Amino acid sequence: NRALHLGPPSALKLKHRGLAHRHLGKLKDALHDFGAAARLNDQDATIYANRAVVYALQQDYREATRDLDRAAELNDAIPEIYQSRGLVEMLEGRFDKAEKDFSRAVALGASDNLLLYNRGIARSILGDSTGAQEDYAHSCRNGYRPACSFNRFISHTASAL
């Protein structure tokens, strides 16, 4: 807050304050700041991506998807945009789109365990047990324990068939 009062408001200052509000759980204030930042700089993909996270936290998936689509239009090289949009797609039951977004995030270099675990879930629901098992196994090897349970279950189910 103090930084905003030291000079004229800027998109960067508003974005950072929006991030602080989101971290504190002040979602209405975060939306206000991200909206103001977007009005000052409508070409910053990270403003839209961060506002989308707030919309998703409020379960407003339509607005979250709209902002993530805009963020991807502005900069299609940020893997977190696709990872976030994949999560929103999963929450909406669109597992085919979720899997594509998670795969795009991986193609852009993201490889965190939660991303691969979520892609594994989408793949499993879509019937790709081999791909799901690969994702779960990778996450499990890297210490993501929930993936280990899914990996054992899929391995056992596949061997029983």
PDB file of C-alpha atoms in Angstrom:
ATOM      1  CA  ASN A   1       0.000   0.000   0.000  1.00  0.00           C
ATOM      2  CA  ARG A   2       2.728   2.450   0.928  1.00  0.00           C
ATOM      3  CA  ALA A   3       4.437   1.980  -2.453  1.00  0.00           C
ATOM      4  CA  LEU A   4       1.275   3.087  -4.244  1.00  0.00           C
ATOM      5  CA  HIS A   5       1.168   6.281  -2.200  1.00  0.00           C
ATOM      6  CA  LEU A   6       4.798   7.158  -2.939  1.00  0.00           C
ATOM      7  CA  GLY A   7       4.114   7.816  -6.585  1.00  0.00           C
ATOM      8  CA  PRO A   8       1.541   7.446  -9.283  1.00  0.00           C
ATOM      9  CA  PRO A   9      -0.123   4.046  -9.475  1.00  0.00           C
ATOM     10  CA  SER A  10       1.443   1.678 -11.943  1.00  0.00           C
ATOM     11  CA  ALA A  11       0.334  -1.672 -13.286  1.00  0.00           C
ATOM     12  CA  LEU A  12       3.313  -3.322 -11.623  1.00  0.00           C
ATOM     13  CA  LYS A  13       2.557  -1.850  -8.193  1.00  0.00           C
ATOM     14  CA  LEU A  14      -1.100  -2.799  -8.477  1.00  0.00           C
ATOM     15  CA  LYS A  15      -0.221  -6.311  -9.613  1.00  0.00           C
ATOM     16  CA  HIS A  16       2.076  -6.784  -6.623  1.00  0.00           C
ATOM     17  CA  ARG A  17      -0.538  -5.467  -4.225  1.00  0.00           C
ATOM     18  CA  GLY A  18      -3.073  -7.808  -5.848  1.00  0.00           C
ATOM     19  CA  LEU A  19      -0.703 -10.708  -5.208  1.00  0.00           C
ATOM     20  CA  ALA A  20      -0.372  -9.640  -1.557  1.00  0.00           C
ATOM     21  CA  HIS A  21      -4.158  -9.398  -1.200  1.00  0.00           C
ATOM     22  CA  ARG A  22      -4.567 -12.847  -2.748  1.00  0.00           C
ATOM     23  CA  HIS A  23      -1.978 -14.272  -0.375  1.00  0.00           C
ATOM     24  CA  LEU A  24      -3.872 -12.755   2.564  1.00  0.00           C
ATOM     25  CA  GLY A  25      -7.177 -14.145   1.306  1.00  0.00           C
ATOM     26  CA  LYS A  26      -8.588 -10.709   0.455  1.00  0.00           C
ATOM     27  CA  LEU A  27      -9.948 -11.871  -2.872  1.00  0.00           C
ATOM     28  CA  LYS A  28     -12.240  -8.896  -3.547  1.00  0.00           C
ATOM     29  CA  ASP A  29      -9.323  -6.496  -3.031  1.00  0.00           C
ATOM     30  CA  ALA A  30      -7.100  -8.678  -5.206  1.00  0.00           C
ATOM     31  CA  LEU A  31      -9.650  -8.603  -8.041  1.00  0.00           C
ATOM     32  CA  HIS A  32      -9.891  -4.825  -7.729  1.00  0.00           C
ATOM     33  CA  ASP A  33      -6.118  -4.386  -7.963  1.00  0.00           C
ATOM     34  CA  PHE A  34      -5.665  -6.842 -10.827  1.00  0.00           C
ATOM     35  CA  GLY A  35      -8.508  -5.132 -12.697  1.00  0.00           C
ATOM     36  CA  ALA A  36      -6.925  -1.716 -12.195  1.00  0.00           C
ATOM     37  CA  ALA A  37      -3.548  -3.104 -13.283  1.00  0.00           C
ATOM     38  CA  ALA A  38      -5.105  -4.573 -16.443  1.00  0.00           C
ATOM     39  CA  ARG A  39      -6.658  -1.196 -17.285  1.00  0.00           C
ATOM     40  CA  LEU A  40      -3.201   0.403 -17.015  1.00  0.00           C
ATOM     41  CA  ASN A  41      -1.445  -2.364 -18.958  1.00  0.00           C
ATOM     42  CA  ASP A  42      -3.706  -4.635 -20.969  1.00  0.00           C
ATOM     43  CA  GLN A  43      -0.714  -6.396 -22.571  1.00  0.00           C
ATOM     44  CA  ASP A  44       0.691  -8.079 -19.433  1.00  0.00           C
ATOM     45  CA  ALA A  45      -0.277 -11.752 -19.508  1.00  0.00           C
ATOM     46  CA  THR A  46       0.701 -12.245 -15.866  1.00  0.00           C
ATOM     47  CA  ILE A  47      -1.935  -9.763 -14.688  1.00  0.00           C
ATOM     48  CA  TYR A  48      -4.677 -11.795 -16.381  1.00  0.00           C
ATOM     49  CA  ALA A  49      -3.209 -15.094 -15.185  1.00  0.00           C
ATOM     50  CA  ASN A  50      -3.082 -13.913 -11.590  1.00  0.00           C
ATOM     51  CA  ARG A  51      -6.592 -12.490 -11.720  1.00  0.00           C
ATOM     52  CA  ALA A  52      -7.755 -15.834 -13.129  1.00  0.00           C
ATOM     53  CA  VAL A  53      -6.407 -17.607 -10.058  1.00  0.00           C
ATOM     54  CA  VAL A  54      -8.550 -15.352  -7.875  1.00  0.00           C
ATOM     55  CA  TYR A  55     -11.613 -16.052 -10.009  1.00  0.00           C
ATOM     56  CA  ALA A  56     -10.910 -19.779  -9.707  1.00  0.00           C
ATOM     57  CA  LEU A  57     -10.602 -19.466  -5.918  1.00  0.00           C
ATOM     58  CA  GLN A  58     -14.040 -17.860  -5.981  1.00  0.00           C
ATOM     59  CA  GLN A  59     -15.269 -20.722  -8.181  1.00  0.00           C
ATOM     60  CA  ASP A  60     -16.012 -18.341 -11.034  1.00  0.00           C
ATOM     61  CA  TYR A  61     -14.551 -20.677 -13.633  1.00  0.00           C
ATOM     62  CA  ARG A  62     -16.026 -18.853 -16.624  1.00  0.00           C
ATOM     63  CA  GLU A  63     -14.160 -15.649 -15.735  1.00  0.00           C
ATOM     64  CA  ALA A  64     -11.031 -17.612 -14.829  1.00  0.00           C
ATOM     65  CA  THR A  65     -11.063 -19.303 -18.233  1.00  0.00           C
ATOM     66  CA  ARG A  66     -11.664 -15.982 -19.989  1.00  0.00           C
ATOM     67  CA  ASP A  67      -8.641 -14.415 -18.270  1.00  0.00           C
ATOM     68  CA  LEU A  68      -6.449 -17.461 -18.894  1.00  0.00           C
ATOM     69  CA  ASP A  69      -7.424 -17.456 -22.569  1.00  0.00           C
ATOM     70  CA  ARG A  70      -6.457 -13.773 -22.739  1.00  0.00           C
ATOM     71  CA  ALA A  71      -3.167 -14.467 -20.952  1.00  0.00           C
ATOM     72  CA  ALA A  72      -2.345 -17.250 -23.432  1.00  0.00           C
ATOM     73  CA  GLU A  73      -3.137 -14.914 -26.347  1.00  0.00           C
ATOM     74  CA  LEU A  74      -0.713 -12.342 -24.955  1.00  0.00           C
ATOM     75  CA  ASN A  75       2.090 -14.789 -24.139  1.00  0.00           C
ATOM     76  CA  ASP A  76       1.831 -18.419 -25.155  1.00  0.00           C
ATOM     77  CA  ALA A  77       5.213 -19.307 -23.643  1.00  0.00           C
ATOM     78  CA  ILE A  78       4.277 -19.214 -19.952  1.00  0.00           C
ATOM     79  CA  PRO A  79       3.662 -22.779 -18.746  1.00  0.00           C
ATOM     80  CA  GLU A  80       1.829 -21.670 -15.588  1.00  0.00           C
ATOM     81  CA  ILE A  81      -0.967 -20.245 -17.738  1.00  0.00           C
ATOM     82  CA  TYR A  82      -1.635 -23.674 -19.235  1.00  0.00           C
ATOM     83  CA  GLN A  83      -1.247 -25.405 -15.890  1.00  0.00           C
ATOM     84  CA  SER A  84      -3.820 -23.069 -14.311  1.00  0.00           C
ATOM     85  CA  ARG A  85      -6.195 -23.359 -17.240  1.00  0.00           C
ATOM     86  CA  GLY A  86      -5.861 -27.148 -17.092  1.00  0.00           C
ATOM     87  CA  LEU A  87      -6.915 -27.102 -13.446  1.00  0.00           C
ATOM     88  CA  VAL A  88      -9.941 -24.959 -14.250  1.00  0.00           C
ATOM     89  CA  GLU A  89     -10.842 -27.279 -17.133  1.00  0.00           C
ATOM     90  CA  MET A  90     -10.627 -30.273 -14.777  1.00  0.00           C
ATOM     91  CA  LEU A  91     -12.877 -28.567 -12.248  1.00  0.00           C
ATOM     92  CA  GLU A  92     -15.375 -28.006 -15.051  1.00  0.00           C
ATOM     93  CA  GLY A  93     -15.163 -31.663 -16.121  1.00  0.00           C
ATOM     94  CA  ARG A  94     -13.461 -30.930 -19.454  1.00  0.00           C
ATOM     95  CA  PHE A  95     -10.702 -33.510 -19.079  1.00  0.00           C
ATOM     96  CA  ASP A  96      -9.726 -33.546 -22.754  1.00  0.00           C
ATOM     97  CA  LYS A  97      -8.972 -29.817 -22.671  1.00  0.00           C
ATOM     98  CA  ALA A  98      -7.276 -30.176 -19.287  1.00  0.00           C
ATOM     99  CA  GLU A  99      -4.967 -32.898 -20.598  1.00  0.00           C
ATOM    100  CA  LYS A 100      -4.039 -30.737 -23.609  1.00  0.00           C
ATOM    101  CA  ASP A 101      -3.269 -27.735 -21.401  1.00  0.00           C
ATOM    102  CA  PHE A 102      -1.215 -29.823 -18.960  1.00  0.00           C
ATOM    103  CA  SER A 103       0.686 -31.332 -21.890  1.00  0.00           C
ATOM    104  CA  ARG A 104       1.314 -27.846 -23.310  1.00  0.00           C
ATOM    105  CA  ALA A 105       2.720 -26.774 -19.922  1.00  0.00           C
ATOM    106  CA  VAL A 106       5.020 -29.804 -19.943  1.00  0.00           C
ATOM    107  CA  ALA A 107       6.103 -29.034 -23.524  1.00  0.00           C
ATOM    108  CA  LEU A 108       7.016 -25.533 -22.361  1.00  0.00           C
ATOM    109  CA  GLY A 109       9.323 -26.972 -19.718  1.00  0.00           C
ATOM    110  CA  ALA A 110       7.143 -27.300 -16.625  1.00  0.00           C
ATOM    111  CA  SER A 111       7.636 -30.580 -14.829  1.00  0.00           C
ATOM    112  CA  ASP A 112       6.477 -30.160 -11.259  1.00  0.00           C
ATOM    113  CA  ASN A 113       4.953 -33.154  -9.579  1.00  0.00           C
ATOM    114  CA  LEU A 114       1.477 -31.698  -9.116  1.00  0.00           C
ATOM    115  CA  LEU A 115       1.260 -30.848 -12.816  1.00  0.00           C
ATOM    116  CA  LEU A 116       2.147 -34.407 -13.813  1.00  0.00           C
ATOM    117  CA  TYR A 117      -0.172 -35.842 -11.172  1.00  0.00           C
ATOM    118  CA  ASN A 118      -3.074 -33.752 -12.481  1.00  0.00           C
ATOM    119  CA  ARG A 119      -2.293 -34.686 -16.064  1.00  0.00           C
ATOM    120  CA  GLY A 120      -2.253 -38.302 -14.910  1.00  0.00           C
ATOM    121  CA  ILE A 121      -5.740 -37.888 -13.469  1.00  0.00           C
ATOM    122  CA  ALA A 122      -7.012 -36.366 -16.722  1.00  0.00           C
ATOM    123  CA  ARG A 123      -5.364 -39.109 -18.758  1.00  0.00           C
ATOM    124  CA  SER A 124      -6.797 -41.790 -16.510  1.00  0.00           C
ATOM    125  CA  ILE A 125     -10.323 -40.414 -16.859  1.00  0.00           C
ATOM    126  CA  LEU A 126      -9.853 -40.221 -20.628  1.00  0.00           C
ATOM    127  CA  GLY A 127      -8.829 -43.894 -20.696  1.00  0.00           C
ATOM    128  CA  ASP A 128      -5.098 -43.407 -21.266  1.00  0.00           C
ATOM    129  CA  SER A 129      -3.885 -45.649 -18.448  1.00  0.00           C
ATOM    130  CA  THR A 130      -0.366 -45.930 -19.914  1.00  0.00           C
ATOM    131  CA  GLY A 131       0.082 -42.151 -20.016  1.00  0.00           C
ATOM    132  CA  ALA A 132      -1.480 -41.798 -16.575  1.00  0.00           C
ATOM    133  CA  GLN A 133       0.849 -44.422 -15.143  1.00  0.00           C
ATOM    134  CA  GLU A 134       3.889 -42.634 -16.622  1.00  0.00           C
ATOM    135  CA  ASP A 135       2.795 -39.336 -15.060  1.00  0.00           C
ATOM    136  CA  TYR A 136       2.072 -40.918 -11.663  1.00  0.00           C
ATOM    137  CA  ALA A 137       5.368 -42.842 -11.718  1.00  0.00           C
ATOM    138  CA  HIS A 138       7.351 -39.667 -12.463  1.00  0.00           C
ATOM    139  CA  SER A 139       5.611 -37.756  -9.678  1.00  0.00           C
ATOM    140  CA  CYS A 140       6.078 -40.666  -7.287  1.00  0.00           C
ATOM    141  CA  ARG A 141       9.815 -40.973  -8.065  1.00  0.00           C
ATOM    142  CA  ASN A 142      10.150 -37.289  -7.258  1.00  0.00           C
ATOM    143  CA  GLY A 143       8.481 -37.620  -3.874  1.00  0.00           C
ATOM    144  CA  TYR A 144       4.838 -36.736  -4.520  1.00  0.00           C
ATOM    145  CA  ARG A 145       3.262 -39.407  -2.315  1.00  0.00           C
ATOM    146  CA  PRO A 146      -0.370 -39.228  -3.559  1.00  0.00           C
ATOM    147  CA  ALA A 147       0.912 -40.168  -7.019  1.00  0.00           C
ATOM    148  CA  CYS A 148       2.477 -43.327  -5.583  1.00  0.00           C
ATOM    149  CA  SER A 149      -0.932 -44.636  -4.515  1.00  0.00           C
ATOM    150  CA  PHE A 150      -2.441 -43.986  -7.941  1.00  0.00           C
ATOM    151  CA  ASN A 151       0.570 -45.523  -9.643  1.00  0.00           C
ATOM    152  CA  ARG A 152       0.254 -48.720  -7.567  1.00  0.00           C
ATOM    153  CA  PHE A 153      -3.481 -48.871  -8.232  1.00  0.00           C
ATOM    154  CA  ILE A 154      -3.098 -48.485 -12.003  1.00  0.00           C
ATOM    155  CA  SER A 155      -0.203 -50.976 -12.091  1.00  0.00           C
ATOM    156  CA  HIS A 156      -2.259 -53.508 -10.145  1.00  0.00           C
ATOM    157  CA  THR A 157      -5.381 -52.932 -12.247  1.00  0.00           C
ATOM    158  CA  ALA A 158      -3.430 -53.239 -15.507  1.00  0.00           C
ATOM    159  CA  SER A 159      -1.728 -56.466 -14.405  1.00  0.00           C
ATOM    160  CA  ALA A 160      -5.081 -57.950 -13.318  1.00  0.00           C
ATOM    161  CA  LEU A 161      -6.467 -57.432 -16.823  1.00  0.00           C
TER     162      LEU A 161
END
